[in-house]
């Protein structure tokens, strides 16, 4: 404790330790003193470290930007360079002058003027040298690990710029800190130079390569375009060389190129252009490769083959060349080479005159069915048909059958799919789903309403009518031809001939020579041009002769009436309406007001800004708009839309939109509607928006039950609930009982046979015998009935004679008393019978004459 220690807060001065006095003894005071000194030393080191790393914004002084730019760009401007060509380069240079403007994208910290950097060759981005070295090493290492894991040796190693992703090879790993032009290593920072620059002329090759070098001092960013003036000719070289900037030296004279094309026959007819000339578009007669034929072909492709076989003798002397049109000598005879038997299992080397023998083994070639092999011995001919019996499905896939593999199996089931027209069924037997197109005529009435479509049945609307009509102007000089049915909807043509009718005002002639027209001529459009009190000339249309109603003399008596008098008068000039710009009180627009109203006031127009509902506009008078997003949207003090939604509902929808006035489309109407099904038995419930879809109404009205209606034949419809007449009534095949005329014989027939009138049953001999016996019985019964009637009438006649015969009085009284007891009908039956016969005869006569 007696040793001298250094005080970190006293500039390394040596001090004696102070004596500590404590109530707890000297040991405890010494330990607390040592702990305080240790903590004090740690705080001192932390402060020193913070001070060393602290960087103030005023640490790097601002450079003299104007003078430095002038010195860098001096040589470029003297060579004729313009300022618009230096915009990009100038931006990079100015950013390098500003303290803290450049940031390393790897470590996300600013780049100081004296830091070692690396600049990308493509995007000219600047990074710390140490950061880009670590970046490139890590990238290459990761790629190596991925290649080793994938066991692939074809991948190439590379690393890329963090900003533009321009790829560099591992050999281009940055190891040196160089200036921007690359001539000086480790350039020193000078306040009168661009940071990280050597101060010498750049001398980089300009891009695109023109042979000139950059004239700026060593600089960041891309080199500017070449400012050197050169004398160059046009692309085709026909014009004399002219003085131009090297960066814009390519130019077209506008004449024909006239360079010899690749065909070596014709010259280029295109306008003077850069690059290669296009292929020759002309045609000429060219010979084929074997020189046996010639044809008119495009000049750009002189080589072509005809379809002629060569047929020249080969080197063997026994065969001829079978190659199609070729140039040069023919190849050697192919039969001298190694040949194989037809099945390909054995090979032979034989003279070209001997045929290739068969090997005698099984052929085993795959047959045309692509499923079985040929079982015959090795043969030269084509393999036969596959005769294996397999189970095959028909073309439509509904049935299967065992049949030879080479044959096709077709069933008798008819296709019920609708053809491409969408109207008629296919009805083709065993259809594979690719139904043939409908060939029935369309026959729909065209849009003209006068003719019918003559095309084959098709989907969608028919083509317009091809017939035409003529419409002429008033003078019939100009005529147009319009499609059929559009004559009453198209206006007459505008005639280009001048209207020759005289003017109806006091002008000698019209200055606005209008063209031929229908109706009255337009009024005189000449300007008055009289000077008014405001100093402007009257710009109103001619008003020197205007028809005006004049008040006539007053009538003397109430019953007198004087007709109004119409005179042509010279009207005074109206108020001056020449527009004068005046700003309204609201300040939201500067409007052009007529001269006689040109004074500061409210514009009088409604605000007109679009309310948040996007359906209405503010109807308040011109006022100041607060809080508006733009010049079209309403502000906070504009009118608030309180209207209900008035948007038009879909057709046939009678319900109102439940929402208040809103933007966008209204939601779908989901009101529940009660409808009857097609068959009228069930009641269905659908939402309104579903019912509005006319195309789906038939589907919505279908209850799914079987139709309760009967066909014309009396049988019930087989289809489910449907609109209109029952479908497929002609296909009903149920049976109906048919009897003969006497109803003794009965037989069942299908509906189709009954509809065709073929269900007829003739009476046989038994029927005829029964009919004859019935007729005989009827004759006998009629005879017995006639005899009984005659006897009854005879009896009644005798009783009548007895009643009125001249006998004794007592007898008469007796008869009378007996007749009285018999009743009214027995007493007067003869009279009643006569009246009844008379009435029946009249009725029969009346019915026969109807």
Short mmCIF file of C-alpha atoms in Angstrom, two decimals, residues 78-566:
data_model
loop_
_atom_site.label_atom_id
_atom_site.label_comp_id
_atom_site.label_asym_id
_atom_site.label_seq_id
_atom_site.Cartn_x
_atom_site.Cartn_y
_atom_site.Cartn_z
CA UNK A 78 -12.26 22.21 -75.12
CA UNK A 79 -12.69 19.20 -77.45
CA UNK A 80 -16.29 20.24 -78.19
CA UNK A 81 -18.13 18.17 -75.58
CA UNK A 82 -21.53 19.44 -74.42
CA UNK A 83 -22.97 19.55 -70.89
CA UNK A 84 -25.88 17.21 -71.70
CA UNK A 85 -23.37 14.43 -72.42
CA UNK A 86 -21.83 14.81 -68.95
CA UNK A 87 -24.96 14.45 -66.80
CA UNK A 88 -24.31 10.90 -65.59
CA UNK A 89 -20.55 11.34 -65.05
CA UNK A 90 -21.08 14.69 -63.35
CA UNK A 91 -23.51 13.10 -60.87
CA UNK A 92 -20.93 10.51 -59.79
CA UNK A 93 -18.26 13.20 -59.34
CA UNK A 94 -20.53 15.50 -57.30
CA UNK A 95 -21.53 12.62 -55.00
CA UNK A 96 -17.87 11.90 -54.29
CA UNK A 97 -17.38 15.52 -53.09
CA UNK A 98 -20.16 15.34 -50.48
CA UNK A 99 -19.05 14.05 -47.12
CA UNK A 100 -20.88 10.82 -46.26
CA UNK A 101 -22.77 10.61 -49.59
CA UNK A 102 -21.23 7.24 -50.55
CA UNK A 103 -22.24 4.17 -48.57
CA UNK A 104 -20.80 0.67 -48.72
CA UNK A 105 -23.66 -1.72 -49.43
CA UNK A 106 -21.87 -4.60 -47.68
CA UNK A 107 -21.22 -3.09 -44.25
CA UNK A 108 -23.87 -0.34 -44.57
CA UNK A 109 -21.49 2.40 -43.38
CA UNK A 110 -20.30 5.55 -45.09
CA UNK A 111 -17.10 5.64 -47.12
CA UNK A 112 -14.55 8.23 -46.05
CA UNK A 113 -12.37 10.13 -48.48
CA UNK A 114 -9.21 8.41 -47.24
CA UNK A 115 -10.62 4.83 -47.07
CA UNK A 116 -9.36 2.14 -49.42
CA UNK A 117 -12.10 1.34 -51.93
CA UNK A 118 -12.95 -0.85 -54.91
CA UNK A 119 -15.19 0.27 -57.81
CA UNK A 120 -17.33 -2.05 -59.95
CA UNK A 121 -16.49 -2.01 -63.66
CA UNK A 122 -20.15 -2.25 -64.72
CA UNK A 123 -22.30 -0.16 -62.33
CA UNK A 124 -19.37 1.89 -60.87
CA UNK A 125 -20.62 1.24 -57.34
CA UNK A 126 -18.03 1.91 -54.59
CA UNK A 127 -17.28 -0.50 -51.70
CA UNK A 128 -14.67 -0.79 -48.98
CA UNK A 129 -11.73 -2.88 -50.25
CA UNK A 130 -11.82 -5.15 -47.21
CA UNK A 131 -15.58 -5.62 -47.52
CA UNK A 132 -15.45 -6.62 -51.19
CA UNK A 133 -12.55 -8.98 -50.54
CA UNK A 134 -14.52 -10.75 -47.82
CA UNK A 135 -17.63 -10.75 -50.04
CA UNK A 136 -15.81 -12.36 -53.00
CA UNK A 137 -14.08 -14.99 -50.88
CA UNK A 138 -17.30 -16.00 -49.13
CA UNK A 139 -19.16 -16.26 -52.42
CA UNK A 140 -16.54 -18.49 -54.06
CA UNK A 141 -16.31 -20.68 -50.96
CA UNK A 142 -20.05 -21.23 -50.81
CA UNK A 143 -20.08 -22.21 -54.47
CA UNK A 144 -17.29 -24.73 -53.87
CA UNK A 145 -19.24 -26.33 -51.03
CA UNK A 146 -22.36 -26.63 -53.17
CA UNK A 147 -20.35 -28.19 -56.01
CA UNK A 148 -18.81 -30.75 -53.65
CA UNK A 149 -22.19 -31.65 -52.19
CA UNK A 150 -23.72 -32.09 -55.65
CA UNK A 151 -20.66 -34.04 -56.92
CA UNK A 152 -20.65 -31.93 -60.07
CA UNK A 153 -17.54 -30.70 -61.86
CA UNK A 154 -19.25 -28.77 -64.67
CA UNK A 155 -20.19 -25.69 -62.60
CA UNK A 156 -17.87 -22.71 -62.93
CA UNK A 157 -16.90 -20.54 -59.97
CA UNK A 158 -17.63 -16.81 -59.96
CA UNK A 159 -18.54 -13.92 -57.69
CA UNK A 160 -20.68 -10.90 -58.46
CA UNK A 161 -21.01 -7.24 -57.58
CA UNK A 162 -23.41 -6.75 -54.62
CA UNK A 163 -25.16 -3.88 -56.43
CA UNK A 164 -25.56 -4.88 -60.09
CA UNK A 165 -24.76 -8.65 -59.90
CA UNK A 166 -22.13 -8.34 -62.63
CA UNK A 167 -20.13 -11.59 -62.57
CA UNK A 168 -16.35 -11.75 -62.00
CA UNK A 169 -14.01 -14.73 -62.18
CA UNK A 170 -12.11 -15.85 -59.06
CA UNK A 171 -8.88 -14.61 -60.72
CA UNK A 172 -10.34 -11.08 -60.66
CA UNK A 173 -10.33 -11.05 -56.85
CA UNK A 174 -9.55 -7.44 -55.76
CA UNK A 175 -6.14 -7.27 -54.00
CA UNK A 176 -5.03 -3.66 -54.54
CA UNK A 177 -6.38 -0.22 -53.76
CA UNK A 178 -6.15 1.69 -57.05
CA UNK A 179 -7.39 4.98 -58.33
CA UNK A 180 -10.44 5.12 -60.60
CA UNK A 181 -8.39 4.93 -63.81
CA UNK A 182 -6.21 2.09 -62.41
CA UNK A 183 -2.80 3.70 -63.02
CA UNK A 184 -1.82 4.48 -59.43
CA UNK A 185 -1.88 2.18 -56.42
CA UNK A 186 -2.76 3.50 -52.98
CA UNK A 187 -3.48 7.10 -54.15
CA UNK A 188 -3.04 9.75 -51.47
CA UNK A 189 -5.95 11.94 -50.53
CA UNK A 190 -5.48 15.52 -51.71
CA UNK A 191 -8.08 18.23 -50.92
CA UNK A 192 -7.75 19.74 -54.41
CA UNK A 193 -8.43 16.41 -56.15
CA UNK A 194 -11.41 14.07 -56.37
CA UNK A 195 -11.23 11.56 -53.46
CA UNK A 196 -9.59 8.25 -54.47
CA UNK A 197 -8.31 9.88 -57.68
CA UNK A 198 -4.73 10.14 -58.94
CA UNK A 199 -5.30 13.54 -60.59
CA UNK A 200 -3.99 12.37 -63.98
CA UNK A 201 -5.96 12.11 -67.25
CA UNK A 202 -8.16 9.02 -67.28
CA UNK A 203 -7.12 7.65 -70.72
CA UNK A 204 -9.58 4.74 -70.55
CA UNK A 205 -10.88 3.38 -73.86
CA UNK A 206 -14.27 4.94 -74.50
CA UNK A 207 -17.35 2.80 -75.00
CA UNK A 208 -18.39 1.86 -77.60
CA UNK A 209 -14.83 1.31 -78.78
CA UNK A 210 -13.94 4.06 -81.22
CA UNK A 211 -10.15 4.27 -80.78
CA UNK A 212 -10.26 7.38 -78.60
CA UNK A 213 -9.56 7.68 -74.88
CA UNK A 214 -11.29 9.54 -72.04
CA UNK A 215 -10.13 13.18 -71.68
CA UNK A 216 -11.34 13.77 -68.11
CA UNK A 217 -9.11 13.67 -65.09
CA UNK A 218 -9.24 10.44 -63.11
CA UNK A 219 -12.91 10.33 -62.05
CA UNK A 220 -15.59 8.03 -60.60
CA UNK A 221 -18.48 6.73 -62.67
CA UNK A 222 -18.67 6.05 -66.42
CA UNK A 223 -16.68 7.92 -68.99
CA UNK A 224 -18.76 10.41 -71.02
CA UNK A 225 -19.45 9.90 -74.74
CA UNK A 226 -16.59 10.59 -77.09
CA UNK A 227 -16.51 14.36 -77.92
CA UNK A 228 -13.99 14.10 -80.75
CA UNK A 229 -15.24 15.24 -84.15
CA UNK A 230 -14.47 12.88 -87.02
CA UNK A 231 -15.27 12.85 -90.71
CA UNK A 232 -17.29 9.76 -91.52
CA UNK A 233 -19.40 8.66 -94.43
CA UNK A 234 -22.92 7.24 -94.23
CA UNK A 235 -23.63 3.56 -93.63
CA UNK A 236 -23.63 2.71 -97.33
CA UNK A 237 -20.59 4.89 -98.10
CA UNK A 238 -22.23 6.68 -101.02
CA UNK A 239 -22.16 10.20 -99.58
CA UNK A 240 -19.14 12.29 -98.89
CA UNK A 241 -17.72 12.12 -95.37
CA UNK A 242 -19.09 14.78 -93.04
CA UNK A 243 -17.88 16.20 -89.74
CA UNK A 244 -19.70 14.54 -86.82
CA UNK A 245 -19.27 13.65 -83.17
CA UNK A 246 -17.51 10.33 -82.73
CA UNK A 247 -20.26 9.12 -80.38
CA UNK A 248 -22.88 9.85 -83.07
CA UNK A 249 -20.83 9.03 -86.13
CA UNK A 250 -23.26 6.49 -87.56
CA UNK A 251 -25.75 8.19 -89.92
CA UNK A 252 -28.00 7.33 -92.84
CA UNK A 253 -28.09 9.33 -96.04
CA UNK A 254 -31.65 8.21 -96.88
CA UNK A 255 -30.68 6.82 -100.29
CA UNK A 256 -30.65 3.21 -101.42
CA UNK A 257 -27.91 1.04 -99.94
CA UNK A 258 -26.86 -0.53 -103.31
CA UNK A 259 -24.48 -2.98 -101.61
CA UNK A 260 -24.07 -6.39 -103.27
CA UNK A 261 -26.23 -8.96 -101.45
CA UNK A 262 -25.18 -12.46 -100.41
CA UNK A 263 -26.61 -13.87 -103.66
CA UNK A 264 -23.87 -11.95 -105.57
CA UNK A 265 -26.51 -11.06 -108.16
CA UNK A 266 -28.55 -8.15 -106.87
CA UNK A 267 -28.01 -5.04 -104.80
CA UNK A 268 -29.73 -3.94 -101.60
CA UNK A 269 -32.75 -1.69 -102.24
CA UNK A 270 -33.27 -0.74 -98.58
CA UNK A 271 -32.63 2.73 -97.24
CA UNK A 272 -29.06 3.37 -96.11
CA UNK A 273 -28.77 1.29 -92.92
CA UNK A 274 -26.34 -0.09 -90.37
CA UNK A 275 -25.31 -3.72 -90.06
CA UNK A 276 -25.72 -6.47 -92.65
CA UNK A 277 -28.15 -6.14 -95.53
CA UNK A 278 -31.37 -8.17 -95.40
CA UNK A 279 -31.71 -11.32 -97.57
CA UNK A 280 -32.47 -10.82 -101.24
CA UNK A 281 -36.22 -10.71 -101.86
CA UNK A 282 -36.06 -11.27 -105.62
CA UNK A 283 -36.60 -14.56 -107.42
CA UNK A 284 -34.69 -16.13 -110.28
CA UNK A 285 -34.45 -19.42 -112.12
CA UNK A 286 -32.02 -21.73 -110.30
CA UNK A 287 -30.84 -25.27 -111.01
CA UNK A 288 -31.04 -28.06 -108.47
CA UNK A 289 -28.02 -29.89 -107.04
CA UNK A 290 -28.06 -32.57 -109.75
CA UNK A 291 -28.50 -29.88 -112.48
CA UNK A 292 -31.41 -31.79 -114.02
CA UNK A 293 -34.21 -29.31 -113.18
CA UNK A 294 -34.59 -25.59 -112.74
CA UNK A 295 -37.24 -23.54 -111.02
CA UNK A 296 -38.12 -19.98 -110.04
CA UNK A 297 -36.93 -19.61 -106.44
CA UNK A 298 -35.86 -16.97 -103.98
CA UNK A 299 -32.47 -15.59 -104.86
CA UNK A 300 -31.28 -15.80 -101.24
CA UNK A 301 -31.40 -19.65 -101.21
CA UNK A 302 -29.56 -20.81 -104.35
CA UNK A 303 -29.14 -24.47 -103.29
CA UNK A 304 -32.18 -26.76 -103.54
CA UNK A 305 -33.04 -30.40 -104.28
CA UNK A 306 -35.52 -31.72 -106.78
CA UNK A 307 -37.45 -34.96 -106.33
CA UNK A 308 -35.63 -36.84 -109.11
CA UNK A 309 -33.80 -40.03 -108.15
CA UNK A 310 -30.17 -40.03 -109.37
CA UNK A 311 -30.18 -43.49 -111.13
CA UNK A 312 -26.53 -43.24 -112.13
CA UNK A 313 -24.59 -46.59 -112.29
CA UNK A 314 -22.75 -47.35 -109.06
CA UNK A 315 -19.16 -48.58 -108.81
CA UNK A 316 -20.36 -52.22 -108.75
CA UNK A 317 -21.76 -51.90 -112.27
CA UNK A 318 -24.91 -53.80 -111.32
CA UNK A 319 -27.06 -51.23 -109.56
CA UNK A 320 -28.00 -47.58 -109.87
CA UNK A 321 -27.92 -44.76 -107.33
CA UNK A 322 -31.26 -44.39 -105.51
CA UNK A 323 -30.39 -41.12 -103.71
CA UNK A 324 -32.63 -38.15 -104.48
CA UNK A 325 -30.95 -35.19 -106.24
CA UNK A 326 -27.39 -34.76 -104.91
CA UNK A 327 -24.18 -33.14 -105.98
CA UNK A 328 -20.82 -34.75 -106.51
CA UNK A 329 -20.05 -38.43 -107.12
CA UNK A 330 -22.38 -41.20 -106.00
CA UNK A 331 -21.54 -43.33 -102.99
CA UNK A 332 -20.46 -46.97 -103.28
CA UNK A 333 -23.05 -49.76 -103.65
CA UNK A 334 -24.81 -50.26 -100.28
CA UNK A 335 -25.31 -53.99 -101.01
CA UNK A 336 -21.56 -54.60 -100.67
CA UNK A 337 -21.76 -53.66 -97.03
CA UNK A 338 -22.90 -55.86 -94.15
CA UNK A 339 -26.53 -56.92 -94.60
CA UNK A 340 -29.03 -58.40 -92.18
CA UNK A 341 -31.79 -60.93 -92.70
CA UNK A 342 -35.38 -59.55 -92.75
CA UNK A 343 -35.89 -60.25 -89.02
CA UNK A 344 -32.51 -58.58 -88.19
CA UNK A 345 -31.09 -61.46 -86.12
CA UNK A 346 -28.30 -62.64 -88.50
CA UNK A 347 -25.87 -60.67 -90.71
CA UNK A 348 -24.29 -61.56 -94.07
CA UNK A 349 -21.54 -60.23 -96.37
CA UNK A 350 -22.49 -61.25 -99.92
CA UNK A 351 -21.96 -60.03 -103.47
CA UNK A 352 -24.36 -57.25 -104.41
CA UNK A 353 -25.97 -59.50 -107.03
CA UNK A 354 -27.13 -62.06 -104.47
CA UNK A 355 -30.31 -61.44 -102.50
CA UNK A 356 -30.25 -61.42 -98.73
CA UNK A 357 -31.42 -64.89 -97.52
CA UNK A 358 -33.77 -65.57 -94.60
CA UNK A 359 -32.38 -67.13 -91.42
CA UNK A 360 -35.25 -69.56 -90.68
CA UNK A 361 -35.86 -68.29 -87.16
CA UNK A 362 -39.08 -66.82 -85.82
CA UNK A 363 -39.70 -63.28 -87.10
CA UNK A 364 -40.72 -61.79 -83.71
CA UNK A 365 -41.31 -58.32 -85.20
CA UNK A 366 -43.87 -56.12 -83.51
CA UNK A 367 -47.10 -56.15 -85.53
CA UNK A 368 -49.14 -53.09 -86.48
CA UNK A 369 -51.29 -53.55 -83.38
CA UNK A 370 -48.16 -52.70 -81.31
CA UNK A 371 -49.19 -55.44 -78.82
CA UNK A 372 -48.20 -58.82 -80.32
CA UNK A 373 -45.20 -60.20 -82.24
CA UNK A 374 -45.13 -62.00 -85.56
CA UNK A 375 -45.08 -65.82 -85.13
CA UNK A 376 -44.02 -66.62 -88.72
CA UNK A 377 -40.55 -67.63 -89.80
CA UNK A 378 -38.14 -64.97 -90.98
CA UNK A 379 -39.71 -63.58 -94.17
CA UNK A 380 -39.19 -60.74 -96.61
CA UNK A 381 -42.75 -59.63 -97.05
CA UNK A 382 -44.63 -57.42 -94.66
CA UNK A 383 -45.96 -59.14 -91.56
CA UNK A 384 -49.63 -60.10 -91.79
CA UNK A 385 -52.56 -58.97 -89.71
CA UNK A 386 -52.70 -59.84 -86.02
CA UNK A 387 -55.15 -62.76 -85.58
CA UNK A 388 -54.94 -63.01 -81.82
CA UNK A 389 -58.41 -63.10 -80.18
CA UNK A 390 -58.60 -60.38 -77.55
CA UNK A 391 -61.38 -58.66 -75.67
CA UNK A 392 -61.89 -55.24 -77.26
CA UNK A 393 -64.00 -52.32 -76.22
CA UNK A 394 -66.11 -50.54 -78.78
CA UNK A 395 -65.34 -47.03 -79.93
CA UNK A 396 -67.72 -45.39 -77.44
CA UNK A 397 -66.39 -47.57 -74.59
CA UNK A 398 -69.80 -48.82 -73.42
CA UNK A 399 -69.51 -52.45 -74.62
CA UNK A 400 -66.75 -55.05 -75.04
CA UNK A 401 -66.43 -58.27 -77.04
CA UNK A 402 -63.86 -60.95 -77.88
CA UNK A 403 -62.68 -60.36 -81.43
CA UNK A 404 -59.55 -60.65 -83.56
CA UNK A 405 -56.95 -58.02 -82.71
CA UNK A 406 -56.83 -56.67 -86.27
CA UNK A 407 -60.57 -55.97 -86.41
CA UNK A 408 -62.47 -53.05 -85.01
CA UNK A 409 -65.55 -53.56 -82.83
CA UNK A 410 -68.44 -51.10 -83.16
CA UNK A 411 -71.64 -51.34 -81.11
CA UNK A 412 -75.17 -50.22 -82.06
CA UNK A 413 -75.61 -47.60 -79.33
CA UNK A 414 -76.51 -44.18 -80.67
CA UNK A 415 -74.77 -41.08 -79.35
CA UNK A 416 -77.06 -38.58 -77.61
CA UNK A 417 -74.56 -35.78 -77.30
CA UNK A 418 -75.38 -32.39 -78.79
CA UNK A 419 -73.39 -31.47 -81.88
CA UNK A 420 -71.17 -28.42 -82.17
CA UNK A 421 -74.19 -26.32 -83.13
CA UNK A 422 -75.58 -26.77 -79.61
CA UNK A 423 -79.05 -27.63 -80.95
CA UNK A 424 -79.17 -31.07 -82.58
CA UNK A 425 -78.15 -34.50 -81.17
CA UNK A 426 -75.40 -36.59 -82.80
CA UNK A 427 -77.31 -39.93 -83.24
CA UNK A 428 -74.19 -41.59 -84.69
CA UNK A 429 -73.71 -45.26 -83.79
CA UNK A 430 -70.84 -46.08 -81.43
CA UNK A 431 -69.55 -42.51 -81.36
CA UNK A 432 -66.14 -41.91 -79.77
CA UNK A 433 -67.17 -38.49 -78.49
CA UNK A 434 -65.81 -36.57 -81.48
CA UNK A 435 -69.22 -35.92 -82.97
CA UNK A 436 -69.23 -34.77 -86.61
CA UNK A 437 -70.23 -31.16 -87.27
CA UNK A 438 -73.91 -30.40 -87.80
CA UNK A 439 -74.88 -30.16 -91.47
CA UNK A 440 -78.45 -28.91 -91.14
CA UNK A 441 -79.25 -25.45 -92.54
CA UNK A 442 -79.47 -22.64 -89.99
CA UNK A 443 -82.59 -20.86 -91.32
CA UNK A 444 -82.61 -18.18 -88.60
CA UNK A 445 -83.84 -14.73 -89.53
CA UNK A 446 -80.92 -12.34 -89.98
CA UNK A 447 -80.60 -9.00 -88.20
CA UNK A 448 -81.99 -7.20 -91.22
CA UNK A 449 -85.33 -8.93 -90.61
CA UNK A 450 -85.79 -9.54 -94.34
CA UNK A 451 -83.69 -12.61 -95.13
CA UNK A 452 -82.75 -15.90 -93.50
CA UNK A 453 -79.34 -17.38 -92.79
CA UNK A 454 -78.23 -19.78 -95.51
CA UNK A 455 -75.24 -21.16 -93.59
CA UNK A 456 -74.99 -24.57 -91.96
CA UNK A 457 -76.33 -24.79 -88.39
CA UNK A 458 -73.85 -22.99 -86.13
CA UNK A 459 -73.30 -21.50 -82.71
CA UNK A 460 -73.51 -17.82 -81.91
CA UNK A 461 -75.05 -15.08 -84.03
CA UNK A 462 -75.40 -15.38 -87.78
CA UNK A 463 -73.30 -13.39 -90.22
CA UNK A 464 -74.75 -10.05 -91.31
CA UNK A 465 -76.96 -9.97 -94.37
CA UNK A 466 -74.99 -9.58 -97.60
CA UNK A 467 -77.73 -7.63 -99.41
CA UNK A 468 -77.23 -3.85 -99.78
CA UNK A 469 -79.34 -0.73 -100.32
CA UNK A 470 -78.53 2.77 -101.61
CA UNK A 471 -79.06 6.06 -99.74
CA UNK A 472 -78.61 9.42 -101.49
CA UNK A 473 -78.28 13.04 -100.38
CA UNK A 474 -80.82 15.79 -101.04
CA UNK A 475 -79.43 16.64 -104.47
CA UNK A 476 -78.95 12.90 -105.28
CA UNK A 477 -75.36 13.63 -106.31
CA UNK A 478 -73.80 11.59 -103.48
CA UNK A 479 -74.89 8.03 -102.78
CA UNK A 480 -73.77 5.38 -100.33
CA UNK A 481 -74.41 1.67 -100.16
CA UNK A 482 -75.55 0.34 -96.78
CA UNK A 483 -76.24 -3.18 -95.56
CA UNK A 484 -79.74 -4.57 -95.75
CA UNK A 485 -81.91 -3.54 -92.81
CA UNK A 486 -79.84 -0.46 -91.93
CA UNK A 487 -81.44 1.99 -94.32
CA UNK A 488 -83.68 3.61 -91.70
CA UNK A 489 -80.94 3.73 -89.07
CA UNK A 490 -78.16 5.38 -91.10
CA UNK A 491 -78.12 9.06 -91.85
CA UNK A 492 -77.98 10.18 -95.49
CA UNK A 493 -74.48 10.78 -96.84
CA UNK A 494 -72.81 14.15 -96.53
CA UNK A 495 -72.68 15.64 -99.97
CA UNK A 496 -69.56 17.61 -100.90
CA UNK A 497 -71.41 19.84 -103.35
CA UNK A 498 -72.08 23.44 -102.25
CA UNK A 499 -75.57 24.62 -101.40
CA UNK A 500 -76.69 27.26 -103.97
CA UNK A 501 -79.75 28.61 -102.12
CA UNK A 502 -79.64 32.47 -101.70
CA UNK A 503 -79.16 33.90 -98.17
CA UNK A 504 -82.25 35.06 -96.26
CA UNK A 505 -80.56 38.05 -94.57
CA UNK A 506 -79.49 41.46 -96.03
CA UNK A 507 -75.98 40.30 -96.84
CA UNK A 508 -75.10 40.11 -100.50
CA UNK A 509 -73.59 36.69 -100.19
CA UNK A 510 -72.74 34.08 -97.60
CA UNK A 511 -69.19 33.74 -96.46
CA UNK A 512 -69.77 30.30 -95.01
CA UNK A 513 -70.37 28.28 -98.14
CA UNK A 514 -72.02 25.25 -96.65
CA UNK A 515 -72.52 21.97 -98.38
CA UNK A 516 -75.64 20.21 -99.59
CA UNK A 517 -78.01 19.45 -96.71
CA UNK A 518 -81.56 18.51 -95.80
CA UNK A 519 -83.98 21.04 -94.32
CA UNK A 520 -83.57 24.84 -94.11
CA UNK A 521 -80.27 26.59 -94.59
CA UNK A 522 -78.52 27.68 -91.42
CA UNK A 523 -78.80 31.33 -90.35
CA UNK A 524 -76.18 33.84 -91.37
CA UNK A 525 -73.00 33.25 -89.37
CA UNK A 526 -71.19 36.50 -90.22
CA UNK A 527 -69.90 38.58 -87.31
CA UNK A 528 -71.31 42.07 -86.56
CA UNK A 529 -67.94 43.73 -85.63
CA UNK A 530 -69.50 47.02 -84.42
CA UNK A 531 -67.47 48.84 -81.78
CA UNK A 532 -69.13 48.81 -78.36
CA UNK A 533 -68.77 51.10 -75.33
CA UNK A 534 -66.28 48.76 -73.68
CA UNK A 535 -63.95 49.08 -76.64
CA UNK A 536 -64.49 45.55 -77.98
CA UNK A 537 -66.05 44.83 -81.30
CA UNK A 538 -69.39 43.05 -81.34
CA UNK A 539 -68.76 39.38 -81.87
CA UNK A 540 -72.41 38.43 -82.14
CA UNK A 541 -73.84 36.73 -85.19
CA UNK A 542 -75.52 38.94 -87.79
CA UNK A 543 -78.58 40.62 -86.21
CA UNK A 544 -79.28 43.42 -88.74
CA UNK A 545 -82.38 41.70 -90.07
CA UNK A 546 -84.19 39.65 -87.46
CA UNK A 547 -87.85 38.64 -87.56
CA UNK A 548 -89.53 40.15 -84.50
CA UNK A 549 -93.15 40.24 -83.36
CA UNK A 550 -94.32 43.87 -83.04
CA UNK A 551 -97.24 44.97 -80.91
CA UNK A 552 -99.98 46.31 -83.20
CA UNK A 553 -102.52 49.07 -82.41
CA UNK A 554 -104.73 48.43 -79.43
CA UNK A 555 -108.24 47.24 -80.20
CA UNK A 556 -111.04 49.74 -79.66
CA UNK A 557 -113.49 47.22 -78.32
CA UNK A 558 -112.97 44.10 -76.23
CA UNK A 559 -114.26 41.85 -78.97
CA UNK A 560 -111.75 43.17 -81.47
CA UNK A 561 -108.51 41.19 -81.91
CA UNK A 562 -105.50 42.33 -83.91
CA UNK A 563 -103.09 39.77 -85.30
CA UNK A 564 -99.42 40.20 -84.26
CA UNK A 565 -97.21 41.95 -86.79
CA UNK A 566 -93.88 40.35 -87.72
#
